[in-house]
């Protein structure tokens, strides 16, 4: 290997006259990333300014072979760009949920009038082929989707998807909300009424998002909070809190007599006290769920809400009894709210959605709206197997949506604020992060995106899926992972706070980056650059040393043969823009571009120039390896491969052992291929070696089932295998490289029942990455920091952890300044000696231990205290959305339920779509 190193250095000296070394301006680099991403996202925003086929019935025939009504012939063709689904890129089609009648006049009229969108969708896709799904969600309940697909119901034949429940629809239709849900749990609410009430609460909770705040109160003749920890305050309506409320609501029981007055007073007090970040400071509403209000309640509104009526009150009358309907309606109509009557479970969905239309009125009347970006979410169609997931289809899984409302502009109905629906498009986050490639940031540098609430949109440590047999499913709360749970060394939240506040600048941060599924860890010194990007927040972290400088060399393509050298997981050319390029691999795209066969391909010319340069300076190694196989026929004994990788992604590999003798069948490990939610990542061996000292050997055993227990180095310890001593070669992460027992290889040294390192290395406790919501949770080793020996208590059968666990593990940090040491270990009634010596120019230590005394020492995980109330209520710094549409003086508050709605004419609808949705 020294010979190879010398050849490489010599070649660099030979080409020194054509080398140019430049300092990387990290702030400028990240700003360039932000500009590129902003341009890309801006184009996505433009795409939403812009007889019917029922998606459930298309291509369906009756017994006589005729197409059924609304289900005519609809050509579908598999399309890799759309997750390998069968789609129709020439036409959109319509999805209607089971609980909505697909021939309702409002549906038929709306579908007919929204036909104009079809041409707009097609035109958008032609202008920007990177677009994915485009859609229009109608307030009537239908969903127009482009490209058209065949929609499949669930196992019971039910289509539960309702576009009006989706986060993109709700966020676009309304401004942030402070909601207090008040539910009657008196004796009269028993039986079906209580079941309907609980379903109503859950449905309201489902309409809330991370920009909203909420609490739930139950009342009889006294008031109680369903979660005592949240008494007297509002909590962020993130997924954790919403699901927590649902569990508590399910436990509600009825008893006593209803006294609504106390509950309403408590609700107004909560909404009046929204300081210290505990509220949206925008729309405020009380949701009253009851079977009747029988006491004098007017005085409450006189005291707390009149004459300004800043808090809207929405009332839901539960059950078939209409005795108290006038009282319940009066409350809503006199507080700018809306009254609905819910007599069956089937009525809940439609009636709950009415409150969103009321809250949208100020925005609609003012003819003003926001373009919103949602939190990360999974594409609605997940691949069914791991194999498919590991293919190119993964690029469409993690998404964000951009959406905006569409409303009526007719003067006669202006005061009613009629919301027609919401248009939107999906944006794969992988496509966004391609614009901030990691190769420009160094081996351990990376960029990530977060929302205004500090939740991760894209981050290299985000692991949103888990294995359920052969299927992959989203983990609970995968899209509400706070940045502090990924950047766990940002202990003071200084990085997170700066990002959320939109501050720009530079921050130095030492990051302990877990690699190889957390088994090995590298300490990286990063410079962090923060940039505000639209309503998202981008941060790039530049690896000091490996990321601060870049080589440039003038090399022509004629000097190189790199056709087999391009790293397959690196993005050199954008093949997704032109449909004709989508079937090209990166290697094929590079070859066609450099040879002039595909000049229209969009390729990274700087990266390709670096690849060409690397190919020239590494060429002598290829010749050396080839010559070695000819001059040393036995070279394959104990050696399988030789390889070289460069920052540009060039990779040279030679196999010394034939496939029949090879233990590692594939050069790229499974871990290399599983790093799906990052772009242009470096292989594990590259990342680990990059932090090593130049000229020093780095030894590494991949921690997988192939290498576990594999031991081809026992000849190096042949002189010290005896009954009296045990010998080990241990790497800098505390894992055994060589042992006389093959089963020991690649496991933690502390698993061998010895405390050799315990008394001689500084012991530290580090929080395992299992506490992070995004982590795999199925690792045989906890993920902590570099050079640590892990507790054997964690070596257990692989399990899938769906919830974060707060667990600490003891670790032992190897101090490289210790070249040699020895000592005696006392083990109860016996004692034994050990000797530890550093292996020169390597990351290994030689350990010799007397074998005649068993010094077992197990390290059990330290489980921290469970969440307390204060932690549940804690509110990290967040940035409220900048706009708020909560009030308009021209709003017609008399339209408050229990009466016929305003009809929208066909012509009006068509004009609205043509003007509001046309491309600018």
PDB file of C-alpha atoms in Angstrom, residues 239-348:
ATOM      1  CA  UNK A 239     -48.674  15.050  15.520  1.00  0.00           C
ATOM      2  CA  UNK A 240     -47.452  14.023  18.979  1.00  0.00           C
ATOM      3  CA  UNK A 241     -49.960  16.212  20.804  1.00  0.00           C
ATOM      4  CA  UNK A 242     -52.858  15.429  18.461  1.00  0.00           C
ATOM      5  CA  UNK A 243     -52.397  11.687  18.883  1.00  0.00           C
ATOM      6  CA  UNK A 244     -52.019  12.154  22.635  1.00  0.00           C
ATOM      7  CA  UNK A 245     -55.356  13.997  22.785  1.00  0.00           C
ATOM      8  CA  UNK A 246     -57.064  11.259  20.771  1.00  0.00           C
ATOM      9  CA  UNK A 247     -55.989   8.585  23.247  1.00  0.00           C
ATOM     10  CA  UNK A 248     -57.294  10.638  26.170  1.00  0.00           C
ATOM     11  CA  UNK A 249     -60.579  11.471  24.426  1.00  0.00           C
ATOM     12  CA  UNK A 250     -61.194   7.766  23.930  1.00  0.00           C
ATOM     13  CA  UNK A 251     -61.204   7.361  27.735  1.00  0.00           C
ATOM     14  CA  UNK A 252     -63.934   9.969  28.379  1.00  0.00           C
ATOM     15  CA  UNK A 253     -67.013   8.754  30.279  1.00  0.00           C
ATOM     16  CA  UNK A 254     -70.374  10.449  30.804  1.00  0.00           C
ATOM     17  CA  UNK A 255     -71.930  11.454  34.122  1.00  0.00           C
ATOM     18  CA  UNK A 256     -73.607  14.388  35.832  1.00  0.00           C
ATOM     19  CA  UNK A 257     -75.474  17.440  34.542  1.00  0.00           C
ATOM     20  CA  UNK A 258     -74.212  19.815  31.846  1.00  0.00           C
ATOM     21  CA  UNK A 259     -73.227  23.376  32.859  1.00  0.00           C
ATOM     22  CA  UNK A 260     -71.754  25.006  29.771  1.00  0.00           C
ATOM     23  CA  UNK A 261     -71.193  28.443  31.290  1.00  0.00           C
ATOM     24  CA  UNK A 262     -68.065  27.473  33.303  1.00  0.00           C
ATOM     25  CA  UNK A 263     -66.521  25.682  30.337  1.00  0.00           C
ATOM     26  CA  UNK A 264     -67.006  28.682  28.050  1.00  0.00           C
ATOM     27  CA  UNK A 265     -65.454  31.054  30.603  1.00  0.00           C
ATOM     28  CA  UNK A 266     -62.404  28.796  30.911  1.00  0.00           C
ATOM     29  CA  UNK A 267     -62.065  28.632  27.120  1.00  0.00           C
ATOM     30  CA  UNK A 268     -62.104  32.413  26.747  1.00  0.00           C
ATOM     31  CA  UNK A 269     -59.484  32.729  29.493  1.00  0.00           C
ATOM     32  CA  UNK A 270     -57.148  30.329  27.671  1.00  0.00           C
ATOM     33  CA  UNK A 271     -57.512  32.193  24.384  1.00  0.00           C
ATOM     34  CA  UNK A 272     -56.954  35.539  26.091  1.00  0.00           C
ATOM     35  CA  UNK A 273     -53.597  34.359  27.438  1.00  0.00           C
ATOM     36  CA  UNK A 274     -51.559  33.342  24.381  1.00  0.00           C
ATOM     37  CA  UNK A 275     -48.245  34.848  25.425  1.00  0.00           C
ATOM     38  CA  UNK A 276     -44.813  33.210  25.481  1.00  0.00           C
ATOM     39  CA  UNK A 277     -45.302  31.579  22.123  1.00  0.00           C
ATOM     40  CA  UNK A 278     -48.240  29.433  23.251  1.00  0.00           C
ATOM     41  CA  UNK A 279     -50.534  30.406  20.413  1.00  0.00           C
ATOM     42  CA  UNK A 280     -50.749  31.357  16.761  1.00  0.00           C
ATOM     43  CA  UNK A 281     -51.946  34.942  17.451  1.00  0.00           C
ATOM     44  CA  UNK A 282     -54.276  34.681  14.468  1.00  0.00           C
ATOM     45  CA  UNK A 283     -57.671  32.943  14.180  1.00  0.00           C
ATOM     46  CA  UNK A 284     -59.238  32.014  17.520  1.00  0.00           C
ATOM     47  CA  UNK A 285     -62.193  29.692  17.918  1.00  0.00           C
ATOM     48  CA  UNK A 286     -64.115  27.574  20.404  1.00  0.00           C
ATOM     49  CA  UNK A 287     -65.664  24.294  19.204  1.00  0.00           C
ATOM     50  CA  UNK A 288     -68.677  23.430  21.369  1.00  0.00           C
ATOM     51  CA  UNK A 289     -69.844  19.807  21.074  1.00  0.00           C
ATOM     52  CA  UNK A 290     -73.105  19.135  22.945  1.00  0.00           C
ATOM     53  CA  UNK A 291     -76.598  17.690  22.752  1.00  0.00           C
ATOM     54  CA  UNK A 292     -78.098  20.932  24.106  1.00  0.00           C
ATOM     55  CA  UNK A 293     -77.432  24.096  26.135  1.00  0.00           C
ATOM     56  CA  UNK A 294     -80.064  24.563  28.838  1.00  0.00           C
ATOM     57  CA  UNK A 295     -78.775  27.406  31.003  1.00  0.00           C
ATOM     58  CA  UNK A 296     -78.326  31.155  30.646  1.00  0.00           C
ATOM     59  CA  UNK A 297     -75.127  31.524  28.648  1.00  0.00           C
ATOM     60  CA  UNK A 298     -75.494  34.957  27.031  1.00  0.00           C
ATOM     61  CA  UNK A 299     -73.734  36.746  29.878  1.00  0.00           C
ATOM     62  CA  UNK A 300     -70.507  34.823  29.135  1.00  0.00           C
ATOM     63  CA  UNK A 301     -70.315  36.262  25.622  1.00  0.00           C
ATOM     64  CA  UNK A 302     -71.210  39.741  26.836  1.00  0.00           C
ATOM     65  CA  UNK A 303     -68.319  39.576  29.291  1.00  0.00           C
ATOM     66  CA  UNK A 304     -65.636  37.925  27.142  1.00  0.00           C
ATOM     67  CA  UNK A 305     -66.425  38.293  23.421  1.00  0.00           C
ATOM     68  CA  UNK A 306     -68.783  41.159  22.622  1.00  0.00           C
ATOM     69  CA  UNK A 307     -68.813  43.567  20.859  1.00  0.00           C
ATOM     70  CA  UNK A 308     -65.594  42.733  18.936  1.00  0.00           C
ATOM     71  CA  UNK A 309     -66.324  39.002  18.629  1.00  0.00           C
ATOM     72  CA  UNK A 310     -62.639  38.194  18.212  1.00  0.00           C
ATOM     73  CA  UNK A 311     -63.286  34.572  19.128  1.00  0.00           C
ATOM     74  CA  UNK A 312     -65.517  32.576  16.811  1.00  0.00           C
ATOM     75  CA  UNK A 313     -67.730  29.901  18.327  1.00  0.00           C
ATOM     76  CA  UNK A 314     -68.641  26.822  16.275  1.00  0.00           C
ATOM     77  CA  UNK A 315     -71.367  24.591  17.635  1.00  0.00           C
ATOM     78  CA  UNK A 316     -72.066  20.934  16.911  1.00  0.00           C
ATOM     79  CA  UNK A 317     -75.448  19.592  18.031  1.00  0.00           C
ATOM     80  CA  UNK A 318     -75.113  15.842  18.627  1.00  0.00           C
ATOM     81  CA  UNK A 319     -77.978  13.357  18.282  1.00  0.00           C
ATOM     82  CA  UNK A 320     -81.422  13.302  16.677  1.00  0.00           C
ATOM     83  CA  UNK A 321     -83.130  15.405  19.360  1.00  0.00           C
ATOM     84  CA  UNK A 322     -83.636  18.978  18.043  1.00  0.00           C
ATOM     85  CA  UNK A 323     -85.147  20.413  21.232  1.00  0.00           C
ATOM     86  CA  UNK A 324     -82.217  22.699  21.945  1.00  0.00           C
ATOM     87  CA  UNK A 325     -81.202  23.407  18.355  1.00  0.00           C
ATOM     88  CA  UNK A 326     -82.185  27.096  18.517  1.00  0.00           C
ATOM     89  CA  UNK A 327     -80.003  27.704  21.586  1.00  0.00           C
ATOM     90  CA  UNK A 328     -77.027  25.935  20.023  1.00  0.00           C
ATOM     91  CA  UNK A 329     -77.471  27.799  16.735  1.00  0.00           C
ATOM     92  CA  UNK A 330     -77.875  31.136  18.537  1.00  0.00           C
ATOM     93  CA  UNK A 331     -74.454  30.705  20.155  1.00  0.00           C
ATOM     94  CA  UNK A 332     -72.759  30.224  16.772  1.00  0.00           C
ATOM     95  CA  UNK A 333     -74.661  32.945  14.903  1.00  0.00           C
ATOM     96  CA  UNK A 334     -73.965  35.575  17.558  1.00  0.00           C
ATOM     97  CA  UNK A 335     -70.257  34.822  17.677  1.00  0.00           C
ATOM     98  CA  UNK A 336     -69.315  34.755  13.967  1.00  0.00           C
ATOM     99  CA  UNK A 337     -69.257  30.968  13.958  1.00  0.00           C
ATOM    100  CA  UNK A 338     -71.249  28.177  12.315  1.00  0.00           C
ATOM    101  CA  UNK A 339     -73.861  25.725  13.557  1.00  0.00           C
ATOM    102  CA  UNK A 340     -74.195  22.126  12.346  1.00  0.00           C
ATOM    103  CA  UNK A 341     -76.347  19.215  13.388  1.00  0.00           C
ATOM    104  CA  UNK A 342     -74.652  15.793  13.564  1.00  0.00           C
ATOM    105  CA  UNK A 343     -77.068  12.904  14.014  1.00  0.00           C
ATOM    106  CA  UNK A 344     -74.951   9.994  12.698  1.00  0.00           C
ATOM    107  CA  UNK A 345     -71.276   9.100  12.404  1.00  0.00           C
ATOM    108  CA  UNK A 346     -71.526   9.552   8.628  1.00  0.00           C
ATOM    109  CA  UNK A 347     -72.419  13.245   9.153  1.00  0.00           C
ATOM    110  CA  UNK A 348     -69.255  14.121  11.044  1.00  0.00           C
TER     111      UNK A 348
END
